[in-house]
Amino acid sequence: MSGGFRSRAAGRRENNRDSGHRSKPQPRREAQATPARIGDSAREAAFEVVHRVATDDAYANLVLPNLLRERSITGRDAAFATELAYGTLRAQGVLDAVIARCSSRELGDIAPEVLAALRLGAYQLLYMRVDDHAAVDTSVRLVEAAGAGKAKGFANAILRTISRTPAQQWLDELTPNDPLAAVAFRTSHPEWIARSFATALGESGAEGELEAALAADSQRPVVHLVARPGEISAAELAAITGGDEGAYSPYAVYLHEGDPGALEPVRDGLAGVQDEGSQLIARALAEVDVADDAGRWLDLCAGPGGKAALLGSLAGIEGAHVDAVEISEHRAELIRKIVGGLPVSVTVADGRDPGLQPGYDRVLVDAPCSGLGALRRRPEARWKKQESEIGALTRLQSELLESALTLVKPGGVVVYSTCSPDVRETRGVVDAVLAEGGAEELDASTWLPPMENTGEAKSVQMWPHRHGTDAMFFAVLRKK
């Protein structure tokens, strides 16, 4: 995958003839409606994914599986398409730097279909064991098939220039001098995300750990299944699916291959797909001691419904009931389908003022966030997110947490969580609310199975490179 540049001496995969002649690049046009066809289904699918992500703001992890299924692309071709598409999207920062060095035009002036083909070709040349001739030829043919035939020579010249320089030399020449910027470039992240991770790791992060944390975003994540308590055990789920029981959550099963949606326990609602870190957060809410617990639980930001379903299963065992709040009617309907048969009621409302009667025993605030903790699951996300969005998110997060503290009863607990390690979204929000004096923070690790290196504060920060989970954060507050 995209862990580093390949050696130029690496083995070759295939050999195709060259094509194209030099001409001037064409001006930007609208995205092509007709898929590019060159008689290579894997590369065609990868091209369409990369192109649609750039032009339609599509999600690669939704587009690619559909394309593979619709076009009956399986086996080695499916694996090749997946590596090529996802790897190209993850490594976009490095690829664009190399292309820009070789191009006579600014990247913004290159037509999107041409740039998509150039990125695919550059990724094959720099990161994959693909014959140089095949990488260049197929990429140039994609340019022509996408309707930009006059740019064939332009694309051919750039890719041949890239192929003439060893991959490691490109990396050495383009790596910035600043240490943090260099790590960001090597791991293909925007510099602001590298800085965010460095701040979150803090002094507890060992030397070189920042690079490990960022590199983990480019590793293929293992699918985590959740066994619904009261329906099936993790041991039973592992036996049925051929997976392994999780390291931390008593409900987790690791699925190393296969389509989880095709599994009978998932189809029957006995299990679901949920990151182990998310499972631990929902479990923590149910485990904290609450005096005179009347069984009123609240999930204040319930979409897309994974935590609401797990809380509903736990509530069913405890004789409790969960109110799940979601601001979007569409997402609320998805939650209703997931929690069918569980003691969960779904309300469409704004969590900042949901119109519910206060007095809840337990409230979960799984707040909308930047999603920096789950970059490994969306290969293009690191290039789509902007640091300027953090300010608005932290205001929303603070308002939701304050709402939760209004709705919870005195002595009740609120669990605040984000799928982001950015300190502004985690400790920044929690500390600001604590400063108002209405709540005290409990040691969140108390309600975790043994898990090392989760941070120095009372909250818990999980990491892919440390724990194999998404970079989930949670804090436990008790209302005074």
Coordinates of N, CA and C in Angstrom, one line a residue, residues 285-449:
L285 N -20.4 4.2 29.3 CA -21.6 4.9 29.7 C -22.5 4.0 30.5
A286 N -22.7 2.8 30.1 CA -23.6 1.9 30.8 C -23.0 1.3 32.1
E287 N -21.6 1.4 32.3 CA -21.0 0.8 33.4 C -20.8 1.8 34.6
V288 N -20.8 3.1 34.4 CA -20.6 4.0 35.5 C -21.7 3.9 36.5
D289 N -21.3 4.0 37.8 CA -22.2 3.9 38.9 C -23.0 5.2 38.9
V290 N -24.4 5.0 39.0 CA -25.3 6.2 39.1 C -26.3 5.8 40.3
A291 N -26.3 6.7 41.3 CA -27.3 6.4 42.4 C -28.7 6.6 41.9
D292 N -29.5 5.7 42.4 CA -31.0 5.7 42.1 C -31.2 5.8 40.6
D293 N -30.5 4.9 39.9 CA -30.7 4.8 38.4 C -32.1 4.4 38.0
A294 N -32.8 5.3 37.4 CA -34.2 5.0 37.0 C -34.3 4.5 35.6
G295 N -33.1 4.3 34.9 CA -33.1 3.6 33.6 C -33.4 4.6 32.5
R296 N -33.2 5.9 32.7 CA -33.4 6.9 31.6 C -32.1 7.2 31.0
W297 N -31.8 6.7 29.8 CA -30.6 6.9 29.1 C -30.8 7.8 27.9
L298 N -29.8 8.6 27.5 CA -30.0 9.5 26.3 C -28.8 9.4 25.5
D299 N -29.0 9.2 24.2 CA -27.9 9.4 23.2 C -28.2 10.7 22.4
L300 N -27.5 11.7 22.7 CA -27.9 13.1 22.2 C -27.5 13.3 20.8
C301 N -26.6 12.6 20.2 CA -26.1 12.8 18.8 C -26.1 11.4 18.2
A302 N -27.2 10.8 17.9 CA -27.3 9.3 17.8 C -26.8 8.8 16.4
G303 N -26.9 9.7 15.3 CA -26.5 9.2 14.0 C -25.1 8.8 13.9
P304 N -24.7 7.8 13.2 CA -25.6 6.9 12.3 C -26.3 5.8 13.0
G305 N -26.1 5.6 14.4 CA -26.9 4.6 15.1 C -26.1 3.5 15.7
G306 N -24.8 3.4 15.5 CA -24.1 2.2 16.0 C -24.0 2.2 17.6
K307 N -23.7 3.4 18.2 CA -23.7 3.4 19.6 C -25.1 3.3 20.2
A308 N -26.1 3.9 19.5 CA -27.5 3.8 20.0 C -27.9 2.3 20.0
A309 N -27.5 1.5 19.0 CA -27.9 0.1 19.0 C -27.2 -0.7 20.1
L310 N -25.9 -0.4 20.4 CA -25.2 -1.1 21.5 C -25.8 -0.7 22.8
L311 N -26.1 0.6 23.0 CA -26.7 1.1 24.2 C -28.1 0.5 24.4
G312 N -28.8 0.3 23.3 CA -30.1 -0.3 23.4 C -30.1 -1.7 23.8
S313 N -29.1 -2.5 23.3 CA -28.9 -3.8 23.8 C -28.5 -3.9 25.2
L314 N -27.7 -3.0 25.7 CA -27.3 -3.0 27.1 C -28.5 -2.6 28.0
A315 N -29.2 -1.6 27.5 CA -30.4 -1.1 28.2 C -31.4 -2.2 28.4
G316 N -31.6 -3.0 27.3 CA -32.5 -4.1 27.4 C -32.2 -5.1 28.5
I317 N -30.9 -5.3 28.7 CA -30.5 -6.2 29.8 C -30.7 -5.6 31.1
E318 N -30.5 -4.3 31.2 CA -30.6 -3.6 32.5 C -32.0 -3.1 32.8
G319 N -33.0 -3.3 31.9 CA -34.3 -2.8 32.1 C -34.4 -1.3 31.9
A320 N -33.5 -0.7 31.1 CA -33.5 0.7 30.9 C -34.1 1.0 29.5
H321 N -34.2 2.3 29.2 CA -34.7 2.8 27.9 C -33.8 3.9 27.4
V322 N -33.6 3.9 26.1 CA -32.7 4.9 25.5 C -33.5 5.8 24.6
D323 N -33.4 7.1 24.8 CA -33.9 8.1 23.9 C -32.7 8.5 23.0
A324 N -32.9 8.4 21.7 CA -31.9 8.7 20.7 C -32.3 9.9 19.9
V325 N -31.5 11.0 19.9 CA -31.8 12.2 19.3 C -30.9 12.4 18.0
E326 N -31.5 12.7 16.9 CA -30.8 12.9 15.7 C -31.5 14.1 14.9
I327 N -30.7 15.0 14.5 CA -31.2 16.2 13.8 C -31.7 16.0 12.4
S328 N -31.2 15.0 11.7 CA -31.6 14.7 10.4 C -32.6 13.6 10.3
E329 N -33.7 13.9 9.6 CA -34.8 12.9 9.5 C -34.3 11.7 8.7
H330 N -33.5 11.9 7.7 CA -33.0 10.7 6.9 C -32.1 9.8 7.8
R331 N -31.2 10.4 8.6 CA -30.4 9.6 9.5 C -31.2 9.0 10.6
A332 N -32.2 9.7 11.1 CA -33.1 9.2 12.1 C -33.8 7.9 11.6
E333 N -34.2 7.9 10.4 CA -34.8 6.7 9.8 C -33.8 5.6 9.8
L334 N -32.6 5.8 9.5 CA -31.6 4.8 9.5 C -31.4 4.2 10.9
I335 N -31.4 5.1 11.9 CA -31.3 4.6 13.3 C -32.4 3.7 13.6
R336 N -33.7 4.1 13.2 CA -34.8 3.3 13.6 C -34.7 1.9 13.0
K337 N -34.1 1.8 11.8 CA -33.9 0.4 11.2 C -32.9 -0.4 12.0
I338 N -31.9 0.3 12.5 CA -30.8 -0.4 13.2 C -31.3 -0.9 14.6
V339 N -32.1 0.0 15.3 CA -32.5 -0.3 16.7 C -33.8 -1.0 16.8
G340 N -34.4 -1.5 15.6 CA -35.7 -2.2 15.7 C -35.7 -3.3 16.7
G341 N -36.7 -3.4 17.5 CA -36.8 -4.4 18.6 C -36.1 -4.1 19.8
L342 N -35.3 -3.0 19.9 CA -34.6 -2.6 21.1 C -35.4 -1.5 21.8
P343 N -35.1 -1.4 23.1 CA -35.8 -0.3 23.9 C -35.2 1.1 23.6
V344 N -35.4 1.5 22.4 CA -34.8 2.8 21.9 C -35.9 3.6 21.2
S345 N -36.1 4.8 21.6 CA -37.0 5.7 20.9 C -36.2 6.8 20.2
V346 N -36.5 7.1 18.9 CA -35.7 8.0 18.1 C -36.5 9.3 18.0
T347 N -35.9 10.4 18.3 CA -36.5 11.7 18.2 C -35.7 12.6 17.2
V348 N -36.4 13.2 16.3 CA -35.7 14.2 15.4 C -35.7 15.5 16.0
A349 N -34.5 16.0 16.4 CA -34.4 17.3 17.1 C -32.9 17.7 17.1
D350 N -32.7 19.0 17.4 CA -31.4 19.5 17.6 C -30.9 19.2 19.0
G351 N -29.8 18.5 19.2 CA -29.4 18.1 20.5 C -29.1 19.3 21.4
R352 N -28.9 20.5 20.9 CA -28.7 21.6 21.7 C -29.9 22.1 22.4
D353 N -31.1 21.7 21.9 CA -32.4 22.1 22.5 C -33.4 21.1 22.0
P354 N -33.3 19.8 22.5 CA -34.1 18.7 22.0 C -35.6 18.7 22.5
G355 N -35.9 19.6 23.5 CA -37.2 19.6 24.0 C -37.6 18.4 24.9
L356 N -36.6 17.7 25.4 CA -36.8 16.6 26.3 C -36.9 17.0 27.7
Q357 N -37.6 16.2 28.5 CA -37.7 16.4 30.0 C -36.3 16.1 30.6
P358 N -35.7 17.0 31.4 CA -34.5 16.7 32.1 C -34.7 15.6 33.1
G359 N -33.5 15.1 33.6 CA -33.6 14.1 34.7 C -33.0 12.7 34.2
Y360 N -32.2 12.7 33.1 CA -31.6 11.5 32.6 C -30.5 11.0 33.5
D361 N -30.4 9.7 33.6 CA -29.4 9.1 34.5 C -28.0 9.1 33.7
R362 N -28.1 8.8 32.4 CA -26.8 8.7 31.6 C -27.1 9.4 30.3
V363 N -26.1 10.2 29.9 CA -26.2 10.9 28.6 C -24.9 10.7 27.8
L364 N -25.0 10.3 26.6 CA -23.9 10.2 25.7 C -23.9 11.3 24.7
V365 N -22.8 12.1 24.6 CA -22.6 13.1 23.6 C -21.5 12.7 22.7
D366 N -21.8 11.9 21.7 CA -20.8 11.5 20.7 C -20.9 12.6 19.6
A367 N -20.1 13.7 19.9 CA -20.3 14.9 19.2 C -19.8 14.9 17.7
P368 N -20.5 15.6 16.8 CA -20.0 15.8 15.5 C -18.6 16.4 15.6
C369 N -17.7 15.9 14.8 CA -16.3 16.4 14.9 C -15.6 16.3 13.5
S370 N -14.3 16.7 13.6 CA -13.5 16.7 12.3 C -13.3 15.3 11.7
G371 N -13.4 14.3 12.5 CA -13.2 12.9 12.1 C -11.7 12.6 11.8
L372 N -10.8 13.4 12.4 CA -9.4 13.1 12.2 C -9.0 11.7 12.7
G373 N -9.8 11.2 13.6 CA -9.4 9.9 14.2 C -9.7 8.7 13.3
A374 N -10.4 8.9 12.2 CA -10.8 7.8 11.3 C -10.4 8.1 9.9
L375 N -9.2 8.7 9.8 CA -8.7 9.0 8.4 C -8.4 7.7 7.7
R376 N -8.0 6.7 8.4 CA -7.6 5.4 7.7 C -8.8 4.8 7.0
R377 N -10.0 5.2 7.4 CA -11.2 4.6 6.8 C -11.7 5.4 5.6
R378 N -11.3 6.6 5.4 CA -11.6 7.4 4.2 C -10.4 7.9 3.6
P379 N -9.9 7.3 2.6 CA -8.5 7.7 2.1 C -8.4 9.1 1.6
E380 N -9.5 9.7 1.1 CA -9.4 11.1 0.6 C -9.6 12.1 1.7
A381 N -10.0 11.7 2.9 CA -10.5 12.7 3.9 C -9.5 13.7 4.3
R382 N -8.2 13.2 4.4 CA -7.2 14.1 4.9 C -7.0 15.4 4.0
W383 N -7.3 15.2 2.7 CA -7.2 16.3 1.8 C -8.5 17.2 1.6
K384 N -9.6 16.6 2.2 CA -10.9 17.4 2.1 C -11.1 18.3 3.3
K385 N -10.6 17.9 4.4 CA -10.8 18.6 5.7 C -10.0 19.9 5.7
Q386 N -10.5 20.9 6.4 CA -9.8 22.2 6.5 C -9.7 22.6 8.0
E387 N -8.6 23.1 8.4 CA -8.4 23.5 9.8 C -9.4 24.6 10.2
S388 N -9.8 25.4 9.2 CA -10.7 26.5 9.5 C -12.1 26.0 10.0
E389 N -12.4 24.7 9.8 CA -13.7 24.1 10.3 C -13.7 23.8 11.8
I390 N -12.5 23.8 12.4 CA -12.4 23.4 13.8 C -13.2 24.3 14.7
G391 N -13.0 25.6 14.5 CA -13.7 26.6 15.4 C -15.2 26.4 15.5
A392 N -15.8 26.3 14.3 CA -17.3 26.1 14.4 C -17.6 24.7 15.0
L393 N -16.8 23.7 14.8 CA -17.1 22.4 15.4 C -17.0 22.5 17.0
T394 N -16.0 23.2 17.5 CA -15.8 23.2 18.9 C -16.9 24.0 19.6
R395 N -17.4 25.0 18.9 CA -18.6 25.8 19.4 C -19.8 24.8 19.5
L396 N -20.0 24.1 18.5 CA -21.1 23.1 18.5 C -20.9 22.1 19.6
Q397 N -19.7 21.5 19.7 CA -19.5 20.5 20.7 C -19.7 21.0 22.1
S398 N -19.3 22.3 22.4 CA -19.5 22.8 23.7 C -20.9 23.0 24.0
E399 N -21.7 23.5 23.0 CA -23.1 23.7 23.2 C -23.9 22.3 23.5
L400 N -23.4 21.3 22.8 CA -24.0 20.0 23.0 C -23.7 19.4 24.4
L401 N -22.5 19.6 24.8 CA -22.1 19.1 26.1 C -22.8 19.9 27.2
E402 N -23.0 21.2 27.0 CA -23.7 22.0 28.0 C -25.2 21.5 28.0
S403 N -25.8 21.2 26.9 CA -27.1 20.7 26.8 C -27.2 19.4 27.6
A404 N -26.2 18.5 27.4 CA -26.3 17.2 28.1 C -26.3 17.4 29.6
L405 N -25.5 18.4 30.1 CA -25.4 18.6 31.5 C -26.7 19.2 32.1
T406 N -27.4 19.9 31.2 CA -28.7 20.4 31.6 C -29.7 19.3 31.7
L407 N -29.6 18.3 30.8 CA -30.6 17.2 30.7 C -30.3 16.1 31.7
V408 N -29.1 15.9 32.2 CA -28.8 14.9 33.1 C -29.1 15.3 34.5
K409 N -29.5 14.4 35.4 CA -29.9 14.7 36.7 C -28.6 14.9 37.6
P410 N -28.8 15.6 38.7 CA -27.6 15.7 39.6 C -27.2 14.4 40.1
G411 N -25.9 14.1 40.0 CA -25.3 12.8 40.3 C -25.3 11.9 39.1
G412 N -26.0 12.3 38.0 CA -25.9 11.5 36.8 C -24.6 11.7 36.0
V413 N -24.4 10.9 35.0 CA -23.1 11.0 34.2 C -23.4 11.3 32.8
V414 N -22.4 12.1 32.2 CA -22.3 12.4 30.8 C -21.0 11.9 30.3
V415 N -21.1 11.1 29.2 CA -19.9 10.7 28.5 C -19.8 11.6 27.2
Y416 N -18.7 12.3 27.1 CA -18.4 13.1 25.9 C -17.3 12.4 25.1
S417 N -17.6 12.2 23.8 CA -16.7 11.5 22.9 C -16.6 12.2 21.6
T418 N -15.4 12.0 20.9 CA -15.2 12.4 19.6 C -14.4 11.4 18.9
C419 N -14.5 11.3 17.5 CA -13.6 10.5 16.7 C -12.5 11.4 16.2
S420 N -11.9 12.1 17.1 CA -10.8 13.0 16.7 C -9.9 13.2 17.9
P421 N -8.6 13.2 17.6 CA -7.6 13.4 18.7 C -7.2 14.9 18.9
D422 N -7.8 15.8 18.0 CA -7.4 17.2 18.1 C -7.8 17.8 19.4
V423 N -6.8 18.3 20.1 CA -7.0 18.8 21.5 C -8.1 19.9 21.6
R424 N -8.3 20.6 20.6 CA -9.3 21.7 20.6 C -10.7 21.0 20.7
E425 N -10.8 19.8 20.1 CA -12.1 19.2 20.1 C -12.3 18.2 21.3
T426 N -11.2 18.0 22.0 CA -11.3 17.0 23.1 C -11.1 17.7 24.5
R427 N -9.9 17.8 24.9 CA -9.6 18.4 26.2 C -10.1 19.9 26.2
G428 N -9.9 20.6 25.1 CA -10.4 22.0 25.1 C -11.8 22.2 25.4
V429 N -12.7 21.3 24.8 CA -14.1 21.4 25.1 C -14.4 21.0 26.5
V430 N -13.8 19.9 27.0 CA -14.1 19.4 28.3 C -13.6 20.4 29.4
D431 N -12.4 20.9 29.2 CA -11.9 21.8 30.3 C -12.7 23.1 30.4
A432 N -13.2 23.5 29.2 CA -14.0 24.8 29.2 C -15.3 24.6 30.0
V433 N -15.9 23.4 29.8 CA -17.2 23.1 30.5 C -16.9 22.9 32.0
L434 N -15.8 22.2 32.3 CA -15.5 22.0 33.7 C -15.2 23.3 34.5
A435 N -14.6 24.2 33.8 CA -14.3 25.5 34.4 C -15.6 26.3 34.9
E436 N -16.7 25.9 34.3 CA -18.0 26.5 34.7 C -18.5 26.0 36.1
G437 N -17.9 24.9 36.5 CA -18.1 24.4 37.9 C -19.3 23.5 38.1
G438 N -20.1 23.2 37.1 CA -21.3 22.4 37.3 C -21.1 20.9 37.2
A439 N -19.8 20.4 36.9 CA -19.6 19.0 36.8 C -18.2 18.7 37.3
E440 N -17.9 17.5 37.7 CA -16.6 17.0 38.0 C -16.2 15.9 37.0
E441 N -14.9 15.7 36.8 CA -14.5 14.7 35.8 C -14.1 13.5 36.6
L442 N -14.5 12.3 36.1 CA -14.1 11.0 36.7 C -13.0 10.4 35.8
D443 N -12.3 9.5 36.4 CA -11.2 8.8 35.6 C -11.8 7.8 34.7
A444 N -11.8 8.2 33.4 CA -12.5 7.3 32.4 C -11.9 6.0 32.2
S445 N -10.6 5.8 32.5 CA -10.0 4.5 32.4 C -10.6 3.5 33.3
T446 N -11.2 3.9 34.4 CA -11.9 3.0 35.4 C -12.8 2.1 34.7
W447 N -13.5 2.5 33.6 CA -14.5 1.7 32.9 C -14.0 1.1 31.6
L448 N -12.7 1.0 31.5 CA -12.1 0.3 30.4 C -11.5 -1.0 30.8
P449 N -11.4 -2.0 30.0 CA -10.6 -3.1 30.2 C -9.1 -2.6 30.2

